Coordinates of C-alpha atoms in Angstrom, one line a residue:
M43 CA 196.2 49.9 -25.9
T44 CA 194.9 53.5 -26.0
A45 CA 195.4 56.9 -27.8
A46 CA 195.9 58.8 -24.5
P47 CA 199.4 60.1 -23.9
L48 CA 201.7 57.9 -21.7
R49 CA 203.6 59.8 -19.0
V50 CA 206.9 58.0 -18.4
G51 CA 209.3 59.3 -15.7
N52 CA 212.8 58.4 -14.7
F53 CA 214.1 57.8 -11.1
S54 CA 217.6 56.5 -11.8
G55 CA 220.3 57.3 -14.3
F56 CA 223.0 55.0 -12.9
Y57 CA 223.8 52.6 -10.1
G58 CA 224.3 55.0 -7.2
D59 CA 221.9 57.8 -8.3
R60 CA 219.8 59.8 -5.8
S61 CA 218.1 57.3 -3.5
S62 CA 215.1 59.6 -2.8
A63 CA 214.2 60.0 -6.5
L64 CA 211.7 57.2 -6.7
R65 CA 209.6 58.8 -3.9
E66 CA 210.1 62.3 -5.4
M67 CA 208.7 61.1 -8.7
L68 CA 205.8 59.3 -7.1
T69 CA 204.7 62.3 -5.0
G70 CA 205.7 65.2 -7.3
G71 CA 203.0 64.9 -10.0
E72 CA 201.1 62.7 -12.4
V73 CA 203.0 59.8 -14.0
D74 CA 202.0 56.4 -15.4
V75 CA 205.3 54.5 -15.6
L76 CA 208.6 55.0 -13.8
T77 CA 211.8 53.7 -15.2
G78 CA 215.1 53.1 -13.5
D79 CA 218.4 52.7 -15.4
Y80 CA 221.2 51.2 -13.3
L81 CA 223.4 49.5 -15.9
A82 CA 226.5 50.8 -17.6
E83 CA 229.5 49.0 -19.0
L84 CA 231.4 49.4 -15.7
T85 CA 228.3 48.4 -13.7
M86 CA 228.2 45.0 -15.5
L87 CA 231.8 44.4 -14.5
I88 CA 231.0 45.3 -10.9
L89 CA 228.0 43.0 -10.8
G90 CA 230.1 40.3 -12.4
R91 CA 232.6 40.5 -9.6
D92 CA 229.7 40.4 -7.1
R93 CA 228.4 37.2 -8.7
L94 CA 231.8 35.6 -8.4
K95 CA 231.6 36.0 -4.6
D96 CA 227.9 35.1 -4.4
P97 CA 226.1 33.3 -7.2
G98 CA 222.8 34.7 -5.9
A99 CA 224.0 38.3 -6.3
G100 CA 224.5 40.2 -9.6
Y101 CA 221.7 42.8 -9.3
A102 CA 221.5 46.4 -8.1
R103 CA 220.8 46.0 -4.3
T104 CA 219.9 49.7 -4.0
F105 CA 216.7 49.2 -6.0
A106 CA 215.2 46.8 -3.4
R107 CA 216.0 49.3 -0.7
Q108 CA 214.3 52.1 -2.6
L109 CA 211.2 50.0 -2.8
E110 CA 211.0 49.5 0.9
D111 CA 209.0 52.7 1.5
T112 CA 207.7 53.4 -2.0
L113 CA 206.1 50.1 -3.2
G114 CA 202.9 51.0 -1.4
L115 CA 202.9 54.5 -2.9
A116 CA 203.3 53.1 -6.4
H117 CA 200.5 50.6 -5.8
E118 CA 198.2 53.3 -4.5
H119 CA 198.9 55.6 -7.4
G120 CA 198.7 52.9 -10.0
V121 CA 202.2 53.6 -11.2
R122 CA 204.1 50.8 -12.9
I123 CA 207.8 50.4 -12.5
V124 CA 210.2 49.2 -15.2
T125 CA 213.9 48.8 -14.4
N126 CA 217.1 47.1 -15.6
A127 CA 218.3 46.8 -12.0
G128 CA 218.2 43.0 -12.5
G129 CA 221.6 43.3 -14.1
L130 CA 223.1 39.8 -14.3
N131 CA 220.3 38.2 -12.2
P132 CA 216.8 39.6 -13.1
A133 CA 215.0 36.5 -11.8
G134 CA 216.8 36.9 -8.4
L135 CA 215.8 40.5 -8.1
A136 CA 212.2 39.7 -9.1
D137 CA 212.0 37.1 -6.3
K138 CA 213.5 39.7 -3.9
V139 CA 210.7 42.2 -4.9
R140 CA 208.0 39.5 -4.4
E141 CA 209.4 38.7 -0.9
L142 CA 209.3 42.4 -0.1
A143 CA 205.7 42.8 -1.4
E144 CA 204.6 39.8 0.6
R145 CA 206.2 41.1 3.8
L146 CA 204.6 44.5 3.3
G147 CA 201.3 43.0 2.4
I148 CA 201.1 44.8 -0.9
P149 CA 199.5 42.9 -3.9
V150 CA 202.1 43.5 -6.5
R151 CA 202.5 41.5 -9.8
V152 CA 206.2 41.1 -10.6
A153 CA 207.5 39.9 -14.0
H154 CA 211.0 39.8 -15.5
V155 CA 212.8 39.6 -18.8
E156 CA 215.7 37.2 -19.5
G157 CA 217.8 35.7 -22.3
D158 CA 220.4 38.4 -22.5
D159 CA 223.0 36.4 -20.6
L160 CA 225.5 34.8 -23.0
T161 CA 228.4 34.4 -20.6
A162 CA 228.6 30.7 -21.0
A163 CA 229.2 31.2 -24.7
Y164 CA 232.3 33.4 -24.1
P165 CA 234.8 31.6 -21.8
G166 CA 237.0 34.0 -19.9
T167 CA 234.4 36.7 -19.5
L168 CA 232.9 37.8 -16.2
A169 CA 229.7 39.0 -18.0
A170 CA 228.7 38.7 -21.6
H171 CA 225.2 40.1 -22.3
A172 CA 223.2 41.0 -25.4
Y173 CA 221.4 44.3 -25.5
L174 CA 217.7 43.3 -25.8
G175 CA 214.9 45.5 -27.0
G176 CA 211.6 46.6 -25.4
F177 CA 209.1 43.9 -26.6
G178 CA 209.8 41.6 -23.7
I179 CA 208.9 44.4 -21.3
A180 CA 205.8 45.1 -23.4
E181 CA 204.7 41.4 -23.0
C182 CA 205.0 41.7 -19.2
L183 CA 203.0 44.9 -19.0
R184 CA 200.3 43.7 -21.4
A185 CA 199.8 40.7 -19.1
G186 CA 199.3 43.0 -16.1
A187 CA 202.7 43.3 -14.4
D188 CA 203.1 46.1 -11.9
V189 CA 206.9 45.8 -11.7
V190 CA 209.1 44.6 -14.6
I191 CA 212.7 43.6 -13.9
T192 CA 215.2 43.2 -16.8
G193 CA 218.8 42.5 -17.3
R194 CA 220.8 44.0 -20.1
V195 CA 218.3 45.8 -22.3
T196 CA 219.2 49.0 -24.2
D197 CA 218.6 52.0 -22.0
A198 CA 215.9 53.3 -24.3
A199 CA 214.0 49.9 -24.2
L200 CA 212.8 50.9 -20.7
V201 CA 210.7 53.4 -22.5
T202 CA 209.9 51.7 -25.8
G203 CA 208.5 48.7 -24.0
P204 CA 205.9 50.6 -22.0
A205 CA 205.0 52.7 -25.0
A206 CA 204.6 49.7 -27.3
A207 CA 202.3 48.1 -24.7
H208 CA 200.3 51.3 -24.2
F209 CA 199.8 52.1 -27.8
G210 CA 199.7 48.6 -29.3
W211 CA 202.8 49.2 -31.5
G212 CA 204.3 46.2 -33.3
P213 CA 207.8 45.6 -34.7
G214 CA 206.9 47.3 -38.0
D215 CA 205.9 50.7 -36.4
H216 CA 209.4 52.1 -37.0
D217 CA 208.6 55.8 -36.8
Q218 CA 206.7 55.4 -33.6
L219 CA 209.3 53.2 -32.0
A220 CA 212.1 55.6 -33.1
G221 CA 210.2 58.5 -31.4
A222 CA 210.1 56.5 -28.2
V223 CA 213.8 55.6 -28.5
V224 CA 214.6 59.3 -28.6
A225 CA 212.4 59.9 -25.6
G226 CA 214.1 57.0 -23.8
H227 CA 217.5 58.2 -24.6
L228 CA 216.6 61.6 -23.2
L229 CA 215.3 60.1 -20.0
E230 CA 217.9 57.4 -19.4
C231 CA 220.5 59.6 -17.7
G232 CA 218.0 61.2 -15.3
T233 CA 218.8 64.8 -14.4
Q234 CA 221.3 65.2 -17.3
V235 CA 218.3 66.4 -19.3
T236 CA 217.0 68.8 -16.6
G237 CA 220.2 70.8 -16.3
G238 CA 222.6 68.4 -14.7
N239 CA 226.1 68.3 -16.2
Y240 CA 225.0 71.0 -18.7
A241 CA 227.5 73.3 -20.4
F242 CA 225.3 76.4 -19.7
F243 CA 224.4 75.4 -16.1
Q244 CA 224.3 79.0 -15.0
D245 CA 221.1 79.5 -17.1
G246 CA 219.1 78.1 -14.2
D247 CA 219.2 76.8 -10.6
V248 CA 220.7 73.3 -10.9
R249 CA 221.7 72.7 -7.3
R250 CA 219.1 69.9 -7.1
P251 CA 217.6 69.2 -10.5
G252 CA 214.3 67.4 -10.7
F253 CA 214.1 64.1 -12.5
P254 CA 212.6 64.1 -16.0
L255 CA 209.5 62.7 -17.5
A256 CA 208.2 62.4 -21.1
E257 CA 204.6 62.7 -22.3
I258 CA 204.6 60.2 -25.2
H259 CA 201.9 60.2 -27.9
A260 CA 200.6 57.5 -30.2
D261 CA 202.5 58.8 -33.2
G262 CA 205.8 58.6 -31.3
S263 CA 206.2 62.3 -30.7
S264 CA 206.8 63.4 -27.1
T265 CA 207.3 66.3 -24.7
V266 CA 210.1 66.2 -22.2
T267 CA 209.4 68.0 -18.9
K268 CA 209.7 67.6 -15.1
H269 CA 207.4 67.8 -12.1
P270 CA 206.2 71.3 -11.2
G271 CA 208.3 73.0 -8.5
T272 CA 211.4 70.8 -8.9
G273 CA 214.9 72.2 -9.5
G274 CA 216.8 72.4 -12.7
F275 CA 215.3 73.4 -16.0
V276 CA 214.3 71.9 -19.4
D277 CA 215.0 73.8 -22.6
T278 CA 216.1 72.9 -26.2
G279 CA 219.7 73.2 -25.0
T280 CA 219.5 70.7 -22.2
V281 CA 217.6 68.3 -24.5
T282 CA 220.1 68.8 -27.4
A283 CA 223.0 68.0 -24.9
Q284 CA 221.4 64.8 -23.8
L285 CA 220.4 63.8 -27.3
L286 CA 224.1 64.0 -28.4
Y287 CA 225.3 62.1 -25.3
E288 CA 227.0 58.8 -26.1
T289 CA 225.8 58.7 -29.7
G290 CA 227.6 58.5 -33.0
G291 CA 226.2 59.1 -36.5
A292 CA 222.8 60.0 -37.7
R293 CA 221.6 56.4 -37.5
Y294 CA 221.1 55.4 -33.8
A295 CA 220.8 51.7 -34.0
G296 CA 218.9 49.5 -31.5
P297 CA 217.4 46.0 -31.4
D298 CA 213.9 47.2 -32.2
V299 CA 214.5 50.1 -34.6
T300 CA 217.2 52.4 -36.0
A301 CA 216.3 56.0 -35.1
R302 CA 217.3 58.7 -37.5
L303 CA 218.8 61.5 -35.3
D304 CA 219.0 63.7 -38.3
T305 CA 215.2 63.9 -38.4
V306 CA 214.7 65.1 -34.8
R307 CA 213.0 68.5 -34.4
L308 CA 213.0 70.3 -31.1
R309 CA 210.7 73.1 -30.1
Q310 CA 210.3 75.0 -26.8
D311 CA 206.7 74.4 -25.8
G312 CA 206.4 76.5 -22.7
P313 CA 208.4 76.7 -19.4
D314 CA 210.4 73.4 -18.8
R315 CA 208.7 71.8 -21.8
V316 CA 210.4 70.7 -25.0
R317 CA 208.5 69.1 -27.8
I318 CA 210.2 66.4 -29.9
E319 CA 208.7 65.7 -33.3
G320 CA 209.5 64.4 -36.8
V321 CA 211.5 61.4 -35.7
R322 CA 211.8 58.8 -38.5
G323 CA 212.8 55.1 -37.9
E324 CA 214.2 52.3 -40.0
A325 CA 214.3 48.6 -39.6
P326 CA 216.9 47.5 -36.9
P327 CA 220.2 45.9 -37.9
P328 CA 220.3 42.1 -38.4
T329 CA 222.5 41.7 -35.4
L330 CA 222.5 42.4 -31.7
K331 CA 225.3 44.0 -29.7
V332 CA 226.8 41.8 -27.0
G333 CA 228.9 43.5 -24.3
L334 CA 231.9 41.5 -23.1
N335 CA 233.4 42.2 -19.7
R336 CA 236.5 40.5 -18.5
L337 CA 239.3 41.0 -16.0
G338 CA 242.2 42.6 -17.9
G339 CA 244.9 42.3 -15.2
F340 CA 246.1 44.4 -12.3
R341 CA 247.1 48.0 -12.0
N342 CA 248.8 50.2 -9.4
E343 CA 249.4 53.9 -9.3
V344 CA 251.6 56.4 -7.4
A345 CA 251.0 60.1 -7.6
F346 CA 254.1 62.2 -6.8
V347 CA 253.5 65.8 -5.7
L348 CA 255.9 68.3 -7.2
T349 CA 255.8 71.8 -5.7
G350 CA 257.2 75.2 -6.6
L351 CA 260.2 75.7 -8.8
D352 CA 261.9 73.3 -11.3
I353 CA 258.9 71.1 -11.9
E354 CA 260.2 69.5 -15.1
A355 CA 263.6 68.8 -13.5
K356 CA 262.0 67.2 -10.4
A357 CA 259.9 65.0 -12.6
E358 CA 262.9 63.9 -14.6
L359 CA 264.8 63.1 -11.4
V360 CA 262.1 60.8 -9.9
R361 CA 261.6 59.0 -13.2
D362 CA 265.3 58.3 -13.4
Q363 CA 265.3 57.1 -9.8
M364 CA 262.4 54.7 -10.5
D365 CA 263.9 53.2 -13.6
A366 CA 265.8 50.5 -11.7
A367 CA 262.7 49.3 -9.8
L368 CA 260.6 49.3 -13.0
A369 CA 263.3 47.4 -14.9
K370 CA 263.4 44.8 -12.2
A371 CA 259.7 44.3 -11.9
A372 CA 259.2 44.6 -15.8
P373 CA 255.4 45.3 -15.8
D374 CA 253.6 44.9 -19.1
E375 CA 252.7 48.6 -19.2
V376 CA 254.3 51.7 -17.7
R377 CA 252.7 55.1 -18.1
W378 CA 254.1 58.4 -16.7
E379 CA 251.9 61.6 -16.9
L380 CA 252.8 65.0 -15.6
A381 CA 249.8 67.2 -14.9
R382 CA 250.9 70.8 -14.7
T383 CA 248.3 71.9 -12.2
D384 CA 250.8 74.4 -10.7
R385 CA 250.7 78.2 -11.0
A386 CA 253.6 80.6 -10.7
D387 CA 253.7 82.7 -7.5
A388 CA 250.8 80.8 -6.1
D389 CA 249.2 81.9 -2.8
T390 CA 248.5 78.3 -1.7
E391 CA 250.7 75.2 -1.6
E392 CA 248.2 73.2 -3.5
T393 CA 248.0 75.6 -6.4
A394 CA 251.8 75.7 -6.5
S395 CA 251.9 71.9 -7.0
A396 CA 251.9 69.6 -10.0
L397 CA 251.1 65.9 -10.1
L398 CA 253.4 63.2 -11.6
R399 CA 251.4 60.0 -12.0
L400 CA 253.0 56.6 -12.5
V401 CA 250.6 53.8 -13.6
V402 CA 251.7 50.2 -14.1
R403 CA 249.7 47.2 -15.4
D404 CA 250.4 43.5 -15.5
A405 CA 248.6 40.2 -15.5
D406 CA 250.5 39.3 -12.3
P407 CA 249.3 41.2 -9.2
E408 CA 252.8 40.7 -7.6
V409 CA 254.5 42.6 -10.4
V410 CA 252.5 45.7 -9.7
G411 CA 252.2 45.2 -5.9
R412 CA 253.7 46.7 -2.9
G413 CA 257.3 46.0 -4.0
L414 CA 256.9 48.5 -6.8
S415 CA 255.0 51.2 -4.9
G416 CA 257.3 50.6 -2.0
A417 CA 260.2 51.6 -4.2
A418 CA 258.6 55.0 -4.6
I419 CA 258.4 55.4 -0.8
E420 CA 262.0 54.5 -0.4
L421 CA 262.8 57.7 -2.2
A422 CA 261.1 59.8 0.5
L423 CA 264.4 61.2 1.9
A424 CA 266.5 60.8 -1.2
S425 CA 264.8 62.5 -4.1
Y426 CA 263.5 66.0 -5.1
P427 CA 262.9 68.7 -2.5
G428 CA 259.4 68.6 -1.0
F429 CA 259.0 64.9 -1.9
H430 CA 255.6 63.4 -1.0
V431 CA 252.9 61.3 -2.6
L432 CA 249.1 61.6 -2.5
A433 CA 248.5 58.2 -0.9
P434 CA 250.5 55.4 0.7
P435 CA 251.3 52.5 -1.6
G436 CA 249.0 49.5 -1.7
K437 CA 248.5 46.2 -3.5
G438 CA 247.7 46.1 -7.2
S439 CA 244.0 46.3 -7.9
P440 CA 242.1 44.4 -10.7
Y441 CA 240.9 46.3 -13.7
G442 CA 238.4 45.4 -16.3
V443 CA 238.3 45.4 -20.1
F444 CA 235.2 46.0 -22.2
D445 CA 234.7 44.7 -25.7
H446 CA 231.7 44.0 -27.9
V447 CA 230.7 41.6 -30.6
A448 CA 227.6 41.2 -32.8
V449 CA 225.3 38.1 -32.9
P450 CA 222.2 37.4 -35.0
H451 CA 218.9 38.1 -33.3
G452 CA 218.1 34.4 -33.4
A453 CA 221.2 33.6 -31.3
V454 CA 219.4 35.0 -28.2
D455 CA 216.4 33.5 -26.4
H456 CA 214.5 36.7 -25.5
V457 CA 211.9 35.6 -23.0
A458 CA 209.2 37.5 -21.0
V459 CA 208.6 35.6 -17.7
L460 CA 205.1 36.8 -16.7
H461 CA 204.0 37.4 -13.1
D462 CA 202.0 34.2 -13.2
G463 CA 205.0 32.2 -14.3
R464 CA 204.2 31.8 -17.9
R465 CA 207.1 32.2 -20.3
I466 CA 206.5 34.1 -23.6
K467 CA 209.2 33.9 -26.2
V468 CA 209.8 37.3 -27.9
A469 CA 210.2 36.9 -31.7
A470 CA 213.2 38.3 -33.5
P471 CA 212.3 41.1 -35.9
Q472 CA 211.5 39.9 -39.4
D473 CA 212.5 43.1 -41.1
T474 CA 216.1 44.2 -40.7
L475 CA 218.4 46.6 -42.5
P476 CA 222.2 46.7 -42.4
L477 CA 223.6 49.9 -41.0
A478 CA 225.1 52.4 -43.5
E479 CA 226.6 55.8 -43.1
V480 CA 224.4 58.7 -43.8
P481 CA 225.9 61.0 -46.5
E482 CA 227.1 64.4 -45.3
P483 CA 224.0 66.6 -45.2
E484 CA 223.8 70.0 -46.8
L485 CA 225.4 72.7 -44.6
P486 CA 224.3 76.3 -44.3
Q487 CA 226.2 79.0 -46.2
P488 CA 229.3 80.1 -44.3
L489 CA 228.9 83.2 -42.1
P490 CA 230.5 86.3 -43.6
V491 CA 233.2 87.3 -41.1
A492 CA 234.6 90.9 -40.9
R493 CA 236.6 90.8 -37.6
T494 CA 237.5 88.0 -35.2
R495 CA 238.7 87.8 -31.6
R496 CA 240.7 85.1 -29.9
A497 CA 238.3 83.5 -27.4
P498 CA 237.2 80.1 -26.0
L499 CA 234.9 78.0 -28.2
G500 CA 232.6 77.6 -25.2
H501 CA 231.5 81.3 -25.5
V502 CA 229.5 80.4 -28.6
A503 CA 228.9 76.6 -28.4
G504 CA 227.9 73.9 -25.9
A505 CA 229.3 70.4 -25.7
R506 CA 228.7 67.1 -24.0
S507 CA 231.0 64.1 -24.2
G508 CA 230.9 60.4 -23.1
D509 CA 232.1 56.9 -23.6
K510 CA 231.2 53.9 -25.7
G511 CA 233.7 51.2 -24.9
G512 CA 237.2 52.4 -25.9
D513 CA 235.7 55.3 -28.0
A514 CA 234.5 58.7 -26.9
N515 CA 232.0 61.1 -28.5
V516 CA 232.0 64.8 -28.3
G517 CA 228.7 66.5 -29.3
V518 CA 229.0 70.2 -30.0
W519 CA 226.1 72.5 -30.7
A520 CA 225.5 76.2 -31.6
R521 CA 223.1 78.4 -29.7
S522 CA 222.1 80.5 -32.7
A523 CA 221.6 80.2 -36.4
D524 CA 224.6 82.5 -37.1
A525 CA 226.8 80.5 -34.7
W526 CA 225.8 77.4 -36.5
R527 CA 226.8 78.9 -39.9
W528 CA 230.2 79.5 -38.5
L529 CA 230.6 76.3 -36.4
A530 CA 229.6 74.0 -39.3
H531 CA 232.5 75.2 -41.4
E532 CA 235.1 76.1 -38.7
L533 CA 235.1 73.0 -36.5
T534 CA 236.4 70.4 -39.1
V535 CA 238.1 67.2 -38.1
E536 CA 241.4 68.9 -38.6
R537 CA 240.5 71.8 -36.3
F538 CA 239.2 69.4 -33.7
R539 CA 242.5 67.5 -33.7
E540 CA 244.4 70.9 -33.3
L541 CA 242.3 71.8 -30.3
L542 CA 242.5 68.4 -28.7
P543 CA 246.1 67.1 -29.4
E544 CA 245.2 63.8 -27.7
A545 CA 243.2 63.0 -30.8
R546 CA 245.8 63.9 -33.4
D547 CA 246.9 60.3 -34.1
L548 CA 243.5 58.7 -33.6
P549 CA 240.7 58.1 -36.1
V550 CA 238.1 61.0 -35.7
T551 CA 234.8 60.9 -37.5
R552 CA 232.5 64.0 -37.8
H553 CA 228.7 63.7 -38.1
A554 CA 226.6 66.8 -38.9
L555 CA 223.1 67.2 -37.6
P556 CA 221.8 70.4 -39.0
H557 CA 218.3 70.3 -37.4
L558 CA 220.0 70.3 -34.0
R559 CA 222.7 72.8 -35.2
A560 CA 225.1 70.2 -34.0
L561 CA 228.3 68.3 -34.8
N562 CA 229.1 65.0 -33.3
F563 CA 232.7 63.8 -33.2
V564 CA 233.6 60.1 -32.5
V565 CA 237.2 59.6 -31.3
T566 CA 238.1 55.9 -31.8
G567 CA 240.4 54.3 -29.2
V568 CA 241.0 57.3 -27.0
L569 CA 239.7 55.3 -23.9
G570 CA 241.8 52.2 -24.6
A571 CA 239.9 49.1 -23.3
G572 CA 237.1 51.1 -21.8
V573 CA 236.3 52.8 -18.5
A574 CA 237.2 49.9 -16.2
A575 CA 240.7 49.9 -17.6
Q576 CA 241.2 53.5 -16.4
H577 CA 243.3 54.2 -19.5
R578 CA 243.4 58.0 -19.1
F579 CA 242.9 60.8 -16.5
D580 CA 239.2 61.1 -17.4
P581 CA 238.4 57.4 -18.2
Q582 CA 234.8 58.0 -19.3
A583 CA 235.6 61.2 -21.3
K584 CA 233.0 63.0 -19.2
A585 CA 234.9 66.3 -19.4
L586 CA 236.4 66.0 -22.9
G587 CA 233.7 68.3 -24.2
E588 CA 234.5 70.9 -21.5
W589 CA 238.2 70.8 -22.4
L590 CA 237.2 71.4 -26.1
R591 CA 235.0 74.4 -25.0
S592 CA 237.9 75.9 -23.1
R593 CA 240.2 75.9 -26.1
H594 CA 240.8 79.3 -27.9
L595 CA 240.3 80.0 -31.5
D596 CA 239.4 83.0 -33.8
I597 CA 235.7 83.6 -33.4
P598 CA 233.7 86.3 -35.3
E599 CA 233.2 89.3 -33.1
D600 CA 229.5 89.5 -33.9
L601 CA 229.0 86.1 -32.2
L602 CA 230.8 87.2 -29.1

């Protein structure tokens, strides 16, 4: 334990991220710990299907490949690596890394964390895993591990664990842990905090953003930055966007601590440096979240291309023609969606075309199989003029369903398996606090408005959106104090529903975060049974915020 700052970098935000990032982070500048986040709700389902085919699988294979030419570099530079690439089989990946180190002749101490796997307790699931905290990681690092492999821990735990080990924090150091949770949340999605997927991406060169790092201090405060000379940029806007990503209310709950997002203060601290201060923490909830992934059934899809004139009539014709086949097959769910991507008097065929999507779901793969999609192809010479589809029909494909439950901390055996084989049980937190909503904070005085002009919301506000199971969040923030005075009173739940009609009949909750000049909206149920179920056109709600920014409303001219 020490008072010196801890430099923690990220080299992966998802399973499939830039393969060269680990080498780039090791060679681009000073860093103490590198973290790799590979797990998402969809990834757990993918790994669960891998494990069905091969009981020895279930981890992110790409991580081992990344280590092939970087393990020696990490050893030379004294950089420790912490990753959740272990997925459903952290012990298996730890063995794989040991075999690699032995083959390369590199003396590396490898530890892993286990206890999150509760699949046996939930029959019918492919993967049921509790979200563990960072203290198992901390035990491994304190015992001297160079590489720590975990399964399903919270994304932020990859940072709270190293910080707790470095500074000697204990379970009661809520403010410090909360600060590290915020830093971990900012790093977890890699380049999303250095300009990637950013509403105002034209503010800098984001063709190849550098991966981020955080300089964490003993009091839990931190500075988010990136290696010198790398692409992208870090400012209070990119940090605000990532801070709002996939969050809900002011209380951001985790297994180690509940971080109060309404206490976060951001300050530009030089080029590509943002200081994060003031974070307060509370005792964690008395329960752990358990993610449940199961096969939901089988789906099939046909996309009819409708070109030129009479788009609505063409859509009606093909729907009428498909009615008999759909009635005969009788799938559990039938969804038609007409996407009017066409333009009048278009100068290319593609921009003159709309898409009519037919999606069917059923527990029986035969019901949604070739017979149904074949019925669509039988119309090729007998339907609307210009008939064609985007792809030939195929068999029904399996889709997944995500759900979650809560279990007491004591229901999980959180164990750190050290590099020498010793097993250390990680105690559940003694101090817990049930979650409660934070009262609506005091908002600024409304902005006096003389004249308005009809314009897109995105001219004065940024947004970022994402998924949490079947729910989506849309975080919206203002770029100036006056824009915040207007936004805080204009963008009510009612106005949000007007701008996004898809949310009109769904529960929508608004959370205000004045220190960030931000509003966070949670739309319950908009994603159905989660991303793997592919319930909607944008199944992870990644572009929901950009749709909101494109909507027009009356904006004060002074802001424009």
